[in-house]
Tab-separated table of C-alpha atoms in Angstrom:
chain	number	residue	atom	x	y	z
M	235	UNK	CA	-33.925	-31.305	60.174
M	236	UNK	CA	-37.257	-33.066	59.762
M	237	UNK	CA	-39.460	-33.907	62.764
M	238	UNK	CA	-41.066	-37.078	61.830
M	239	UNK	CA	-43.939	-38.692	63.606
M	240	UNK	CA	-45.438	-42.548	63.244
M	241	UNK	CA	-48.103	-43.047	60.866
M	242	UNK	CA	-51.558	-43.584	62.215
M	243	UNK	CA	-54.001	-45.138	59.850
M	244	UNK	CA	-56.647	-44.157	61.821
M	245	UNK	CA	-55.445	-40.574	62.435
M	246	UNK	CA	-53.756	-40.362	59.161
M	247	UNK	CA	-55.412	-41.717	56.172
M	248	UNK	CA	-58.971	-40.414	56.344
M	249	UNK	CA	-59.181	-37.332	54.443
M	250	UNK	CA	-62.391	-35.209	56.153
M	251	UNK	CA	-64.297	-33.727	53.103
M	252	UNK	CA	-67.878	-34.299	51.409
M	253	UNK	CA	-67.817	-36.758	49.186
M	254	UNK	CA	-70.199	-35.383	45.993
M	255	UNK	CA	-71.796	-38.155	43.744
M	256	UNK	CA	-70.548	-37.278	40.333
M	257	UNK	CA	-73.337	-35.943	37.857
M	258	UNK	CA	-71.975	-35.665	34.862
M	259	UNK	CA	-74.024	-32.794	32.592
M	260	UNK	CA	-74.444	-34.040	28.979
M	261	UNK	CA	-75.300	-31.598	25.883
M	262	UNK	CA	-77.324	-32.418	23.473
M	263	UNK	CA	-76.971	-32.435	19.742
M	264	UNK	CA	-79.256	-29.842	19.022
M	265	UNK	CA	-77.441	-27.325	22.103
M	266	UNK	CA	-73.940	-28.334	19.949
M	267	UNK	CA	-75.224	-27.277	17.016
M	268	UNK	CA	-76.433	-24.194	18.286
M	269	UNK	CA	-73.791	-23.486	19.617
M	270	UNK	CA	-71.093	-24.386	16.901
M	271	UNK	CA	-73.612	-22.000	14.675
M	272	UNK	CA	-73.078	-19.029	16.848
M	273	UNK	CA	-69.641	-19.603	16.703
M	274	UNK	CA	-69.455	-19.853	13.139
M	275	UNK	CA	-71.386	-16.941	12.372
M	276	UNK	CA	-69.152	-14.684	14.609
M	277	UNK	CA	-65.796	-16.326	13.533
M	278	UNK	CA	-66.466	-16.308	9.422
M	279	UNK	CA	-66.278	-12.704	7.864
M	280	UNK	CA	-68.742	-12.614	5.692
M	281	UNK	CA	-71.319	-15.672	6.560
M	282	UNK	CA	-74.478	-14.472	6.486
M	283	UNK	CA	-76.198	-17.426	7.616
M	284	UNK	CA	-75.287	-21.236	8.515
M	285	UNK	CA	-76.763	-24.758	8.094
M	286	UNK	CA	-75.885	-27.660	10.564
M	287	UNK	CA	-76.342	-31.188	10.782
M	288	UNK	CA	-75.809	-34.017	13.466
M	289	UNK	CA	-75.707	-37.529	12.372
M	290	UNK	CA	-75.550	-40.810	14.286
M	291	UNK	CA	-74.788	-43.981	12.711
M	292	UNK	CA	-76.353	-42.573	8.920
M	293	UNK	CA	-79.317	-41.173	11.210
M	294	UNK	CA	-80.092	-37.499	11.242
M	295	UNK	CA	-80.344	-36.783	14.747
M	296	UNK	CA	-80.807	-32.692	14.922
M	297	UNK	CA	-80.545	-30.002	13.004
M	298	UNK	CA	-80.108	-26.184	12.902
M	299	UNK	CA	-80.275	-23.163	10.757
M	300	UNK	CA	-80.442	-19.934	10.240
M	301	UNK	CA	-82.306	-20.200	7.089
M	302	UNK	CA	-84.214	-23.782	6.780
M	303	UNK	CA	-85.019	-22.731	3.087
M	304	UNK	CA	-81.196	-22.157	2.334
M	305	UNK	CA	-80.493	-25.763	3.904
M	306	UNK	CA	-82.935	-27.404	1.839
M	307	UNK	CA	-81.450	-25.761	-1.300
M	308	UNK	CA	-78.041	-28.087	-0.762
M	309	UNK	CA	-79.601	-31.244	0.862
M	310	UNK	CA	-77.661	-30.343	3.663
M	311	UNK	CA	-79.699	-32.996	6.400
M	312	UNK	CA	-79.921	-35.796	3.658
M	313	UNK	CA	-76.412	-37.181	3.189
M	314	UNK	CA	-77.944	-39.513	0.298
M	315	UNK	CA	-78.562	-36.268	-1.978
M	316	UNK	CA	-75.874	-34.914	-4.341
M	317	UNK	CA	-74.405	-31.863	-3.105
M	318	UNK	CA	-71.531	-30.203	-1.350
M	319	UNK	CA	-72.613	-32.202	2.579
M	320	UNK	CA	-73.121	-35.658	1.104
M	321	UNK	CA	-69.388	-35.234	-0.612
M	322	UNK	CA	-68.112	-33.775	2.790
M	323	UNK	CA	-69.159	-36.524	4.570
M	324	UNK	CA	-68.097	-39.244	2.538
M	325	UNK	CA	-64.828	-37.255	2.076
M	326	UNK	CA	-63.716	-34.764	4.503
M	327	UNK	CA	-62.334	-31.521	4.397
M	328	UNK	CA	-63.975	-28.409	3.045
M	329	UNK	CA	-66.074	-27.922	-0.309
M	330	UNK	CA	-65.994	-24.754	-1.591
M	331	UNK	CA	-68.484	-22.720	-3.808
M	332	UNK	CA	-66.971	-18.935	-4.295
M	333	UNK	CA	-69.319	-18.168	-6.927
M	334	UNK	CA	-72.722	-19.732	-7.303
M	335	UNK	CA	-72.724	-17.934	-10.611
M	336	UNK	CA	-70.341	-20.004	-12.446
M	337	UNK	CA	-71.090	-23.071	-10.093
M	338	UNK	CA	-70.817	-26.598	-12.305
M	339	UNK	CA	-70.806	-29.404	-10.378
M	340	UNK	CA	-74.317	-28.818	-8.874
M	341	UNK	CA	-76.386	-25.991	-10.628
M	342	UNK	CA	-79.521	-26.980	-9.513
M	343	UNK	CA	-78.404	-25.947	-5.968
M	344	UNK	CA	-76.745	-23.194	-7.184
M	345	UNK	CA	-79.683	-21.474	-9.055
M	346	UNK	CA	-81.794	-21.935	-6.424
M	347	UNK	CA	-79.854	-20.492	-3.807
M	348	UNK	CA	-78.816	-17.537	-6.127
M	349	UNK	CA	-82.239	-17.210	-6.418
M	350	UNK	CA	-82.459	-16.189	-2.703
M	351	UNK	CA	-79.899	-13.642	-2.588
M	352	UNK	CA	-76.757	-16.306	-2.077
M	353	UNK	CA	-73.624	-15.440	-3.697
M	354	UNK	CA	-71.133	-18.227	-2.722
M	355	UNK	CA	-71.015	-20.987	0.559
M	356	UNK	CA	-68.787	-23.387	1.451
M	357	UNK	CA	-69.159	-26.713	3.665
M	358	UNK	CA	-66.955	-28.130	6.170
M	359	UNK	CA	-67.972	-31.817	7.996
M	360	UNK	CA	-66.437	-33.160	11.187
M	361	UNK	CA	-66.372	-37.630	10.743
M	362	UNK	CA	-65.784	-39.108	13.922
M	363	UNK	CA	-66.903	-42.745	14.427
M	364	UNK	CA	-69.591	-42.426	16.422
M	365	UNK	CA	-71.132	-39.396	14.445
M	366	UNK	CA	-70.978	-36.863	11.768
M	367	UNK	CA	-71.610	-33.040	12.223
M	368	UNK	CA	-72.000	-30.899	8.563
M	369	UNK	CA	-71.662	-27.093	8.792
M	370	UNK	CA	-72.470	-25.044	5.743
M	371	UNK	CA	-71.768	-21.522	5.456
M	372	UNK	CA	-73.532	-19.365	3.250
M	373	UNK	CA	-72.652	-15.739	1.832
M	374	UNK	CA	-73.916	-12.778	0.059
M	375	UNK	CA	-70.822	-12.075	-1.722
M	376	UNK	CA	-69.039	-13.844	-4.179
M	377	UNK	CA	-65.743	-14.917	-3.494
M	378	UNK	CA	-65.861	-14.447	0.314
M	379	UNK	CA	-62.117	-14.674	2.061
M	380	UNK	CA	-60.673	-17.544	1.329
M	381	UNK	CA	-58.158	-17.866	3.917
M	382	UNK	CA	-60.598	-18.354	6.356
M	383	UNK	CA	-63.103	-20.139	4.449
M	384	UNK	CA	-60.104	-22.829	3.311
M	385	UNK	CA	-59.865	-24.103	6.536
M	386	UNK	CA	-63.572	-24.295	7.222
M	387	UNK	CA	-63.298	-27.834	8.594
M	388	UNK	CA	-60.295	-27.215	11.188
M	389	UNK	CA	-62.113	-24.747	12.170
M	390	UNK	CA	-65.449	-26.687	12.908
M	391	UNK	CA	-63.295	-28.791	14.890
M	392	UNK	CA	-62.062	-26.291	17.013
M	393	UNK	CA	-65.390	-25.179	17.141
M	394	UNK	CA	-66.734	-28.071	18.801
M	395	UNK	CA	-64.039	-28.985	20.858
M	396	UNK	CA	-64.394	-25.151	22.475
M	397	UNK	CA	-68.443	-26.053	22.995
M	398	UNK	CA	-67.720	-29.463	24.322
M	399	UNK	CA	-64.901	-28.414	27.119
M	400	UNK	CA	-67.006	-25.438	27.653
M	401	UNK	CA	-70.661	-26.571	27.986
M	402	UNK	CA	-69.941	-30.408	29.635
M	403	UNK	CA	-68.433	-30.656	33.191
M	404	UNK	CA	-67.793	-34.228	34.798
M	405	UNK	CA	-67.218	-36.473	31.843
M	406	UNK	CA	-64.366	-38.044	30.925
């Protein structure tokens, strides 16, 4: 049996707690990419160092790297240059360049980053509409595993979701 009692608004319907003002804590580009770079260099066997990019409507907004002169060698923060970002970005998915040595659709970047001790990379980009992240992954072997390396961009999205949820409290 259920003992009932009349409601009170008064008594009832205030709820005694602090009300906090929401703050909501942002992240910047620059902390993402940081972040998605750590990431990546623990999650990819054989990376030995990674290039990222954060673009806003066709601006570059921040950058990272583990190796700037690596980065420059595959235009990877000018989406106008030919190379493996600019066709992730305008296409999607992963690009991937097992062996630098036999490398044809962009020798230039090829020699030069065989040149510093690069065997093979790959790059992934994440297209949303409000922005564009590129990750490239370089290696010091040739033919690094594939399985992983296949799904480079599903990864980069898991990636930044895990940063995002992570790092940002309060915003919906």
């Amino acid at each position: 049996m259920f003992h009932t009692r009349p409601f009170d608004l008064n008594r009832d319907a205030v709820i005694a707690y602090p009300v906090r003002e929401l703050r909501p804590q942002s992240l910047d580009a620059a902390d993402l990419l940081s972040a998605v770079g750590e990431l990546a260099m623990r999650g990819l066997p054989g990376a030995s160092d990674v290039t990222l990019a954060f673009w806003r409507a066709d601006e570059l907004l921040a950058e990272a790297s583990t190796n700037g002169v690596l980065s420059e060698a595959v235009g990877a923060f000018d989406a106008d240059l030919p190379g493996p970002v600019a066709t992730v970005l305008r296409s999607g998915g992963t690009v991937q360049l097992p062996d630098l040595a036999s490398e044809s659709r962009w020798p230039e970047a090829a020699r030069e980053l065989r040149a510093r001790g690069v065997a093979s990379c790959a790059a992934a980009a994440l297209r949303r509409p409000r922005f564009s992240l590129a990750l490239v992954v370089y290696s010091a072997v040739a033919h690094p595993p594939a399985a992983v390396w296949a799904e480079l961009d599903l990864l980069l999205s898991e990636w930044v979701a895990t940063v995002v949820r992570t790092r940002v409290r309060g915003v919906v």
